[in-house]
mmCIF file of C-alpha atoms and ligand atoms in Angstrom:
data_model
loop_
_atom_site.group_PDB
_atom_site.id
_atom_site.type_symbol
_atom_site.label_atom_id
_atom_site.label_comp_id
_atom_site.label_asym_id
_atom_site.label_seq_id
_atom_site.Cartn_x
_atom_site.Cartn_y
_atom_site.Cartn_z
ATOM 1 C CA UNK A 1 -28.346 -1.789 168.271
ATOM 2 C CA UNK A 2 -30.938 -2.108 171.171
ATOM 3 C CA UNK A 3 -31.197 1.746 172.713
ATOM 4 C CA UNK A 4 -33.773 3.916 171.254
ATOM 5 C CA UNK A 5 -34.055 7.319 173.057
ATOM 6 C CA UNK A 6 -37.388 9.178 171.000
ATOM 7 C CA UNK A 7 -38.168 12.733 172.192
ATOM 8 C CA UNK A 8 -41.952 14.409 172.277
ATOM 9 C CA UNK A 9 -43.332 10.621 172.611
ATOM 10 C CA UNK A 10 -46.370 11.455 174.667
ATOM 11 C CA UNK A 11 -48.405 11.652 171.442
ATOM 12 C CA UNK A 12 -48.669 12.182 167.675
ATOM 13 C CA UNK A 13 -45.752 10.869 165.339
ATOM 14 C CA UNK A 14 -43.721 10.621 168.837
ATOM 15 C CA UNK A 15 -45.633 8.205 170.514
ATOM 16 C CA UNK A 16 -45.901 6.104 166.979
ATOM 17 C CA UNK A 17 -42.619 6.394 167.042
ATOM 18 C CA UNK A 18 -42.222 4.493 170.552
ATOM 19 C CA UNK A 19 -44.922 2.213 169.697
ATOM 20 C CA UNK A 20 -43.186 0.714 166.828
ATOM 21 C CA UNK A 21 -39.746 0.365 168.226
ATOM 22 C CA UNK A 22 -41.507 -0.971 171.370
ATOM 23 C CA UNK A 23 -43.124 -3.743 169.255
ATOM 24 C CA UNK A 24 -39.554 -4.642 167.924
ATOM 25 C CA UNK A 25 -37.990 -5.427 171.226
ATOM 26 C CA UNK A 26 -35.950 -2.165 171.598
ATOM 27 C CA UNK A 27 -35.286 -0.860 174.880
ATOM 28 C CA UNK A 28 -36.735 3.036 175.174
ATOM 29 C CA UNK A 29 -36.109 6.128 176.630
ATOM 30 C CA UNK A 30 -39.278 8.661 175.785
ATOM 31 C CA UNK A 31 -39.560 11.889 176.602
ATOM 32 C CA UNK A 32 -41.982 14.898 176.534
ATOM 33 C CA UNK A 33 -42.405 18.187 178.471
ATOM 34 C CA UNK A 34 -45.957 18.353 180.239
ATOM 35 C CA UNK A 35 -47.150 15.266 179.882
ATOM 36 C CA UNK A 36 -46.077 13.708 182.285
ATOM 37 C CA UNK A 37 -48.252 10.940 183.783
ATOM 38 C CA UNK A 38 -49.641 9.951 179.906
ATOM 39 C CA UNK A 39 -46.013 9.716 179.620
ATOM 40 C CA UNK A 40 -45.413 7.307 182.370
ATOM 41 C CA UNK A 41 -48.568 5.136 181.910
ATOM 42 C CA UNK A 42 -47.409 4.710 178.170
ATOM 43 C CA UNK A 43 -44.227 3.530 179.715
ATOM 44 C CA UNK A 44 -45.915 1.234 181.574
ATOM 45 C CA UNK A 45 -48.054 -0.158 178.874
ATOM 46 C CA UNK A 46 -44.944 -0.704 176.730
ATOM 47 C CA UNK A 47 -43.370 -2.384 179.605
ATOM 48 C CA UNK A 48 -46.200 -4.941 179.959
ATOM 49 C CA UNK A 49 -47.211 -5.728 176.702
ATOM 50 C CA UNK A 50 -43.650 -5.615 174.637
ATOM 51 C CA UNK A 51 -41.294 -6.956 177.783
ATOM 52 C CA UNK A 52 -39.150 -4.301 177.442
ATOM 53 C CA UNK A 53 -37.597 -1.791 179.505
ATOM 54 C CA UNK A 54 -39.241 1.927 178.927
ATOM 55 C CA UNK A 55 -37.701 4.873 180.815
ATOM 56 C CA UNK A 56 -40.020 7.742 180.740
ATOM 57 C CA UNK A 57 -38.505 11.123 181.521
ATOM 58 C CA UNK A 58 -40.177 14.334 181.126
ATOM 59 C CA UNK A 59 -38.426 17.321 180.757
ATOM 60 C CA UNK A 60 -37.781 20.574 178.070
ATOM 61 C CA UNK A 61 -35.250 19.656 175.680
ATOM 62 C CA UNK A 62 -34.522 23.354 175.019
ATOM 63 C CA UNK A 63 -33.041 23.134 178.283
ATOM 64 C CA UNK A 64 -29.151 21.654 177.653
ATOM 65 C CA UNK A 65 -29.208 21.296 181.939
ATOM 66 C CA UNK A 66 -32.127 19.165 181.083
ATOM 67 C CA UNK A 67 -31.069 17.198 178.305
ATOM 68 C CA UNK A 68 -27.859 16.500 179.667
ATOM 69 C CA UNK A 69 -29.689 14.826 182.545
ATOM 70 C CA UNK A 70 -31.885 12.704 180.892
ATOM 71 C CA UNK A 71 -28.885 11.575 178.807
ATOM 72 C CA UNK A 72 -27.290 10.423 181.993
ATOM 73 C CA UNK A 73 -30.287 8.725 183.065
ATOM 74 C CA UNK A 74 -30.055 6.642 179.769
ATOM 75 C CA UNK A 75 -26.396 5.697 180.101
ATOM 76 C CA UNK A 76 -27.133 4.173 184.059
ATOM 77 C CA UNK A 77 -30.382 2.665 183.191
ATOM 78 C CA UNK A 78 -28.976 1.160 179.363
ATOM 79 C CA UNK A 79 -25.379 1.659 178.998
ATOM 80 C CA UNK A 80 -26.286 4.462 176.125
ATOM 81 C CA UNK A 81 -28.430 4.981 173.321
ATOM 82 C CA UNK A 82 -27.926 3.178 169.889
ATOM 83 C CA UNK A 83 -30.967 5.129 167.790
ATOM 84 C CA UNK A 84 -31.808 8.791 168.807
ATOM 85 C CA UNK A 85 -35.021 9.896 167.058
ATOM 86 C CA UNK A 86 -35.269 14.296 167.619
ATOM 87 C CA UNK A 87 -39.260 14.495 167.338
ATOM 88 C CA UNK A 88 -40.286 16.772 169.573
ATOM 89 C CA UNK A 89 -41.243 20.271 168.548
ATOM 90 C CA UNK A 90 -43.988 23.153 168.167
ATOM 91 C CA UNK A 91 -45.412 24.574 165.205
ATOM 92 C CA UNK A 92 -46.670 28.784 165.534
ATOM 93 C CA UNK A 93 -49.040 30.409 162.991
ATOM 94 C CA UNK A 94 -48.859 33.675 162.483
ATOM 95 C CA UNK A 95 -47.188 37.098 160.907
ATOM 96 C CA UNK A 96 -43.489 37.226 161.645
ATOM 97 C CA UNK A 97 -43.372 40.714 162.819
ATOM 98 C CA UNK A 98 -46.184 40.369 164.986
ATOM 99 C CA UNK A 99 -43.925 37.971 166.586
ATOM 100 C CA UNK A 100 -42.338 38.462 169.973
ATOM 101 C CA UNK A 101 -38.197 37.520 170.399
ATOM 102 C CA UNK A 102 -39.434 35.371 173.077
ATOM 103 C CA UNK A 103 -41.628 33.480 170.789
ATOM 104 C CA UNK A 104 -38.786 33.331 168.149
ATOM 105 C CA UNK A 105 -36.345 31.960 170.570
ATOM 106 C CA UNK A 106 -38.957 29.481 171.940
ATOM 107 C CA UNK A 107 -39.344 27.906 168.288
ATOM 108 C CA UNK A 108 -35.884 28.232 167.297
ATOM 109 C CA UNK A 109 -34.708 26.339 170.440
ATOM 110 C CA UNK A 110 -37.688 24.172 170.747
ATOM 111 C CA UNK A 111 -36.997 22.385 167.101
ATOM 112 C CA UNK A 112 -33.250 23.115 166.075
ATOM 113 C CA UNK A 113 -30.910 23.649 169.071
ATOM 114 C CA UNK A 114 -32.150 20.861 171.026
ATOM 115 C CA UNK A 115 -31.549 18.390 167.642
ATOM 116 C CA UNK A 116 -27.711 19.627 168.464
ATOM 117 C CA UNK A 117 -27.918 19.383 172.401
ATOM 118 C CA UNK A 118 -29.096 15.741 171.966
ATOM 119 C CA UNK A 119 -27.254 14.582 169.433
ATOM 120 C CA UNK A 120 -24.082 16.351 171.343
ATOM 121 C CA UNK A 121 -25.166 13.890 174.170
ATOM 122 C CA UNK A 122 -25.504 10.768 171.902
ATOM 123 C CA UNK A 123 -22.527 11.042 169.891
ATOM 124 C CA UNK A 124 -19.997 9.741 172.419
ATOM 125 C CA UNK A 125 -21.079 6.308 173.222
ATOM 126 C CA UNK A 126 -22.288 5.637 168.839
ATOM 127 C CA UNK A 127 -18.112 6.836 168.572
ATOM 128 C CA UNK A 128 -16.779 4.815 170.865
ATOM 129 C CA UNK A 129 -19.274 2.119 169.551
ATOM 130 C CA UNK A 130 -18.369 2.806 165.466
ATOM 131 C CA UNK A 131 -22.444 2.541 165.527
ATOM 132 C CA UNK A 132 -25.452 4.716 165.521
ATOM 133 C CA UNK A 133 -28.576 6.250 163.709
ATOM 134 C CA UNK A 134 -29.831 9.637 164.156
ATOM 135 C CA UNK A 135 -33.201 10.237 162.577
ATOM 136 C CA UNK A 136 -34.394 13.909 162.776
ATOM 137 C CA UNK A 137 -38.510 14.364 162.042
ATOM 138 C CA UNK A 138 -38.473 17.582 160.233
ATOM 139 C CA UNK A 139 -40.571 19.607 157.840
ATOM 140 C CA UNK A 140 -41.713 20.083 154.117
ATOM 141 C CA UNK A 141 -41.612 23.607 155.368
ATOM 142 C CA UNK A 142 -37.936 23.509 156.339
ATOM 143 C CA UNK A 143 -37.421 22.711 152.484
ATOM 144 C CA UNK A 144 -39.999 24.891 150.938
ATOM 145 C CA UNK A 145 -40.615 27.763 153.799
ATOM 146 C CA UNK A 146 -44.481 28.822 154.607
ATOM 147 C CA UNK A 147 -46.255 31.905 154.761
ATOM 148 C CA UNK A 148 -46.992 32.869 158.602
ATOM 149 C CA UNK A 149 -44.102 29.910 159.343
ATOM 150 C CA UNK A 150 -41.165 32.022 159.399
ATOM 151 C CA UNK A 151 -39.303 31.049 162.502
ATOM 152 C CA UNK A 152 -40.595 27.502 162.391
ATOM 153 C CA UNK A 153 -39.655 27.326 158.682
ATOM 154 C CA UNK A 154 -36.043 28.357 159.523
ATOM 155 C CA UNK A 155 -36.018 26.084 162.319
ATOM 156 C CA UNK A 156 -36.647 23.115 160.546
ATOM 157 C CA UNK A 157 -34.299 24.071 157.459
ATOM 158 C CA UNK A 158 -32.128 24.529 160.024
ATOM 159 C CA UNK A 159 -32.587 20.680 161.228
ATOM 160 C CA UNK A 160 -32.214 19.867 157.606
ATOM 161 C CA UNK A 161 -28.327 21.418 156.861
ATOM 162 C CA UNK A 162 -27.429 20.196 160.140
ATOM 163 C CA UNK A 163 -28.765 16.553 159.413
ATOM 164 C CA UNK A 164 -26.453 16.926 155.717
ATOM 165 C CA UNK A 165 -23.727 18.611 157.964
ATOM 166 C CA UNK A 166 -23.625 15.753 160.993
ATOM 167 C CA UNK A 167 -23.950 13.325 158.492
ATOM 168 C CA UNK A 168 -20.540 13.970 156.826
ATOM 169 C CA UNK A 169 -18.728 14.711 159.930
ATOM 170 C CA UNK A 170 -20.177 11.076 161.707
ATOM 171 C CA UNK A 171 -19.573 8.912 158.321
ATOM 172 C CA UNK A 172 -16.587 7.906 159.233
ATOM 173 C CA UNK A 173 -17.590 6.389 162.600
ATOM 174 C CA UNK A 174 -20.213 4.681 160.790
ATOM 175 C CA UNK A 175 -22.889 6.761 162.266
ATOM 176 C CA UNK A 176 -25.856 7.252 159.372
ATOM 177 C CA UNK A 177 -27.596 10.346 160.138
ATOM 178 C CA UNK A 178 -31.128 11.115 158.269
ATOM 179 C CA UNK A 179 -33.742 13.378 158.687
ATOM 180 C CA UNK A 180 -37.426 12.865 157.299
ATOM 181 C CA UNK A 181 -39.185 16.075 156.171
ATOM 182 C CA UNK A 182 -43.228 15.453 156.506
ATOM 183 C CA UNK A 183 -45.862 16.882 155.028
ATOM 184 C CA UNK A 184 -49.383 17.143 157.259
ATOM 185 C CA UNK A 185 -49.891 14.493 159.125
ATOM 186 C CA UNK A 186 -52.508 14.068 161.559
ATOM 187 C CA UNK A 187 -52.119 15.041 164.653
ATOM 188 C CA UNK A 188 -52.801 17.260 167.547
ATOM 189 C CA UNK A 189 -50.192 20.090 166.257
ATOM 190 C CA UNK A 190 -53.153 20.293 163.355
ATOM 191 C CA UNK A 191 -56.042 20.486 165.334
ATOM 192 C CA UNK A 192 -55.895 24.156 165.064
ATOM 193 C CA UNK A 193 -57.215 24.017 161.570
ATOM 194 C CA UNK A 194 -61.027 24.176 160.683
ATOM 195 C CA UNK A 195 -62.611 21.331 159.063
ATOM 196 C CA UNK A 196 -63.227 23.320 156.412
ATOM 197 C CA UNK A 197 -59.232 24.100 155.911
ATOM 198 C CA UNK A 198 -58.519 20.571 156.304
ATOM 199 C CA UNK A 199 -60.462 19.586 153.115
ATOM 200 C CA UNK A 200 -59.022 22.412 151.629
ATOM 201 C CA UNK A 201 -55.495 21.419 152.425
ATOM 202 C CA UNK A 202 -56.324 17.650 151.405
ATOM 203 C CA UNK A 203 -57.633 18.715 148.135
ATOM 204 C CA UNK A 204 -54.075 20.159 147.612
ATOM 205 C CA UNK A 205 -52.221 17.114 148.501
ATOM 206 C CA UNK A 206 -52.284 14.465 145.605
ATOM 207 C CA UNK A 207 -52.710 11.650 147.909
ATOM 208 C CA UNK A 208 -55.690 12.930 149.311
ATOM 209 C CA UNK A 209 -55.280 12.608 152.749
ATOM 210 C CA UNK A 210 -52.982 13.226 155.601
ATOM 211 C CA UNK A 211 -50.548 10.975 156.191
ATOM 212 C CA UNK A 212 -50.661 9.114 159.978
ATOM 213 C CA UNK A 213 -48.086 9.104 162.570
ATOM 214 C CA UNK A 214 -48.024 4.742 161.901
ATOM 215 C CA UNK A 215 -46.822 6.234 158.243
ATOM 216 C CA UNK A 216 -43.842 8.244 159.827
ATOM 217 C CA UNK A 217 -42.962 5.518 162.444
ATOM 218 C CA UNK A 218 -43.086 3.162 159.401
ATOM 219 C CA UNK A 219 -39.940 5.069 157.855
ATOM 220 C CA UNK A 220 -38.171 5.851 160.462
ATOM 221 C CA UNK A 221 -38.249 2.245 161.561
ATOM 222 C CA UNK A 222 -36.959 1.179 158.101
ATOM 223 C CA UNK A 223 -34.234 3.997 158.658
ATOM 224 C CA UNK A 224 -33.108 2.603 161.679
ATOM 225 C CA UNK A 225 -32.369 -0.839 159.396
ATOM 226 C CA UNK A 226 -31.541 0.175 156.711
ATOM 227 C CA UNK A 227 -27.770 -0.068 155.162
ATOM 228 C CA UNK A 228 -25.247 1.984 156.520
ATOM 229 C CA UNK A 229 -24.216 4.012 152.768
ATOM 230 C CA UNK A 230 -28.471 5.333 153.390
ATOM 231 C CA UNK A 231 -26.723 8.723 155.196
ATOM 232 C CA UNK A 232 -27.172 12.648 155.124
ATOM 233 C CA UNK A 233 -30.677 12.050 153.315
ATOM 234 C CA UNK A 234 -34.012 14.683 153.972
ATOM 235 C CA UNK A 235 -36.393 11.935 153.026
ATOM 236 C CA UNK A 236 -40.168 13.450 151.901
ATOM 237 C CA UNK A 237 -42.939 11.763 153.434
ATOM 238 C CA UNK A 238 -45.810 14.182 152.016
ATOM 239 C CA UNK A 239 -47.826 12.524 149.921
ATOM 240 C CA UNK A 240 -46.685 14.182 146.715
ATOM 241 C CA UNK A 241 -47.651 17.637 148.565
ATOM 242 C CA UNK A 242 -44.511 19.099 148.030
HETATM 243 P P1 NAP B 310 -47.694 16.937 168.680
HETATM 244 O O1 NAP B 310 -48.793 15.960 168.536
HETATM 245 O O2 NAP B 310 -48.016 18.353 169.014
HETATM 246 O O3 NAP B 310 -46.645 16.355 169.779
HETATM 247 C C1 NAP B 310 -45.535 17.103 170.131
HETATM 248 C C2 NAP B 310 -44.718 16.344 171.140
HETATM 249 O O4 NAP B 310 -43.548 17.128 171.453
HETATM 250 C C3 NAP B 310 -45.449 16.124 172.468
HETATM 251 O O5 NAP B 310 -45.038 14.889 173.007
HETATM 252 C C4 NAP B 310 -44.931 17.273 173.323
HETATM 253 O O6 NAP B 310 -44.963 17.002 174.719
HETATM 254 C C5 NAP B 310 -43.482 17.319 172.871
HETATM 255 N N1 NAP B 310 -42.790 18.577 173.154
HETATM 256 C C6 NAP B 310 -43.116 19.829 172.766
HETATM 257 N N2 NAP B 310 -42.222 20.720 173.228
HETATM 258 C C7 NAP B 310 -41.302 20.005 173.924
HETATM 259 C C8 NAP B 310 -40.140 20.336 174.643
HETATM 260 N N3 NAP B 310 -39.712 21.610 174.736
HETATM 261 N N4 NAP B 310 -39.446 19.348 175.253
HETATM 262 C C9 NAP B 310 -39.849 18.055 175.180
HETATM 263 N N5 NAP B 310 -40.958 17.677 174.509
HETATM 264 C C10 NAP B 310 -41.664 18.631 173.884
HETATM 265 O O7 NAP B 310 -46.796 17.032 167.361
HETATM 266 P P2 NAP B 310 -46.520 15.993 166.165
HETATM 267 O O8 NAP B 310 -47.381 16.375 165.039
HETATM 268 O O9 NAP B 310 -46.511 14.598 166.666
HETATM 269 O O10 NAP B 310 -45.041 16.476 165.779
HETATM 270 C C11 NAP B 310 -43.870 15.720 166.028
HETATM 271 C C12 NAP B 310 -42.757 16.273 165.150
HETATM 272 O O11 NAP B 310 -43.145 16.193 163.774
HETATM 273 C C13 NAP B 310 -42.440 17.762 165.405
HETATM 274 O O12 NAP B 310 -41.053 17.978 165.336
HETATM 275 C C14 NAP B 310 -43.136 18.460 164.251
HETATM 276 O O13 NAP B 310 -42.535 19.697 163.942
HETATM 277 C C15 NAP B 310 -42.950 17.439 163.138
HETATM 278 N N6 NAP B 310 -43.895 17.625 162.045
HETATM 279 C C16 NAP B 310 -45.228 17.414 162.242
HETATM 280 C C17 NAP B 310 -46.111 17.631 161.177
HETATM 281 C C18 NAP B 310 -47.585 17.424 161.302
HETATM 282 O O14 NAP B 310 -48.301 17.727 160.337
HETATM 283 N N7 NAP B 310 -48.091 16.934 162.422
HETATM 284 C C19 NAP B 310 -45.610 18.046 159.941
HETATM 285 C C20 NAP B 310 -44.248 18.241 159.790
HETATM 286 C C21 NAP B 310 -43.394 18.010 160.842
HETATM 287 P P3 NAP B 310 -46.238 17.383 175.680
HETATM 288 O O15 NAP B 310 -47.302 16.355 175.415
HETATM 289 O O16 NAP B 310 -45.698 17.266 177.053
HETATM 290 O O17 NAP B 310 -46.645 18.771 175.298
#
C-alpha cells in the first residue's frame, strides 16, 4: 500500500496527518476547501523534502460532483488510493433550536455524508485490490453527545456506526476500516475558546493537556500498519477525558 488520499490537510490533525505519511514515503493526495495556496505550497514542501509525489486538490467534500472529481484525479495521477483518511470537518457551538436547517445540513454533510461519498469513491480499486484501510477522525462527542453539539454530535456518531457498519460489509475483501474518536486536541477548530476555558477544560481531562495533532497522526499511522483482524474499532484518543 503506497496511496494515501487525507482530506482537510491544510492544517490541524489534517496536515499532521500528511506530514507523517509524507515522511514514510507514501504518495499523497490532500485536500481542503479554502485553503488553497497553503494547500499547494505544503504540497510542494512535501514534494521536496520527502521525494514523493503530493497532489493537492482543493475542493468541498460535501459536494459528491466534487469528490467524485478529485477521486478521478487520484486514479490518473496514482492508479488509486490504498489508505483514505476522512479528516476534514467543522465543529458549531451553540443551542440546537437556535439553529438554522441550513446550518444543520452544512454539519451533517460536512462530517458524515462526505465519510460515505469518499469512501463510495475508494472502495472500488481496495476491492478489486483485496486491500485497503479507511481511518475516519471522529469525536468523543459522537460517543458521548455535548451540550450546544447537537448536530455535530450526531454527525460524528453517525461516522462512528457507519465505521462498525463498513467495517463488516468490507471484511471480507480484506479492507480494515477504523475510526479514531478524539478528545480536544489543539488546534484551530479550538481557538474559539478563552484561555480561561481552556484551563478549565484541561483541569477536566486527566492527562492534563490537550492532545496534539503529531498524537493523532501517530495512531492513525500505526492504523494504517497494523494487522488486518484490527477492524470496525472507534479507538479513544482523549487522554482519559472521556
Ligand atoms: P481544523 O484545524 O479546523 O481543520 C479543518 C480542516 O478541514 C481544514 O483543512 C479545512 O480546510 C478542512 N475542511 C473544512 N470543511 C471542509 C470541506 N467542506 N471540504 C474540504 N475540507 C474542509 O480542524 P481539526 O481540529 O484539525 O479537525 C480535523 C478533524 O478532527 C475534524 O473532523 C474534527 O471534527 C476532528 N476532531 C477534532 C477535535 C479537536 O479538538 N481539534 C476533536 C475531535 C475531533 P480549510 O483550511 O480550507 O478551511
Amino acid at each position: 500500500m503506497s496511496t494515501v488520499l487525507i482530506t482537510g490537510a491544510s492544517r490541524g490533525i489534517g496536515k499532521a496527518l500528511a506530514k507523517k505519511f509524507a515522511q514514510n514515503s507514501y504518495d499523497l493526495v490532500i485536500n481542503c476547501i479554502r485553503s488553497k495556496d497553503t494547500l499547494e505550497a505544503l504540497a510542494l514542501e512535501f514534494e521536496n523534502t520527502c521525494h514523493i509525489t503530493c497532489i493537492p486538490c482543493a475542493g468541498d467534500v460535501s459536494d459528491p460532483l466534487f469528490v467524485a472529481e478529485m477521486f478521478q484525479k487520484a486514479r490518473e495521477a496514482l492508479g488509486g488510493i490504498d489508505i483514505l483518511i476522512n479528516n476534514a470537518g467543522i465543529a458549531d457551538i451553540g443551542l440546537f433550536h437556535e439553529m438554522s436547517i441550513e446550518r444543520w445540513q452544512q454539519i451533517i454533510n460536512t462530517n458524515l455524508s462526505s465519510v460515505f461519498y469518499c469512501c463510495r469513491q475508494a472502495a472500488p480499486h481496495m476491492i478489486q485490490n483485496k486491500s485497503g484501510r479507511i481511518i475516519n477522525i471522529s469525536s468523543v462527542w459522537g460517543v458521548t453527545g455535548a451540550s450546544c453539539e447537537a448536530a455535530y454530535s450526531a454527525a460524528k456518531g453517525g461516522v462512528n456506526a457507519f465505521t462498525r457498519a463498513l467495517a463488516k460489509e468490507l471484511a471480507p475483501s480484506n479492507i480494515q476500516v477504523n475510526a479514531i474518536a478524539c478528545g480536544a486536541i489543539d488546534t484551530q477548530m479550538n481557538a474559539c475558546f478563552s484561555s480561561e476555558e481552556r484551563a478549565a477544560l484541561e483541569e477536566e481531562i486527566p492527562c492534563g493537556r490537550y492532545g496534539t495533532p503529531e498524537e493523532v497522526a501517530e495512531l492513525a499511522f500505526s492504523l494504517a500498519v497494523s494487522s488486518s483482524y484490527l477492524t470496525g474499532q472507534i479507538i479513544g484518543l482523549d487522554g482519559g477525558w472521556i
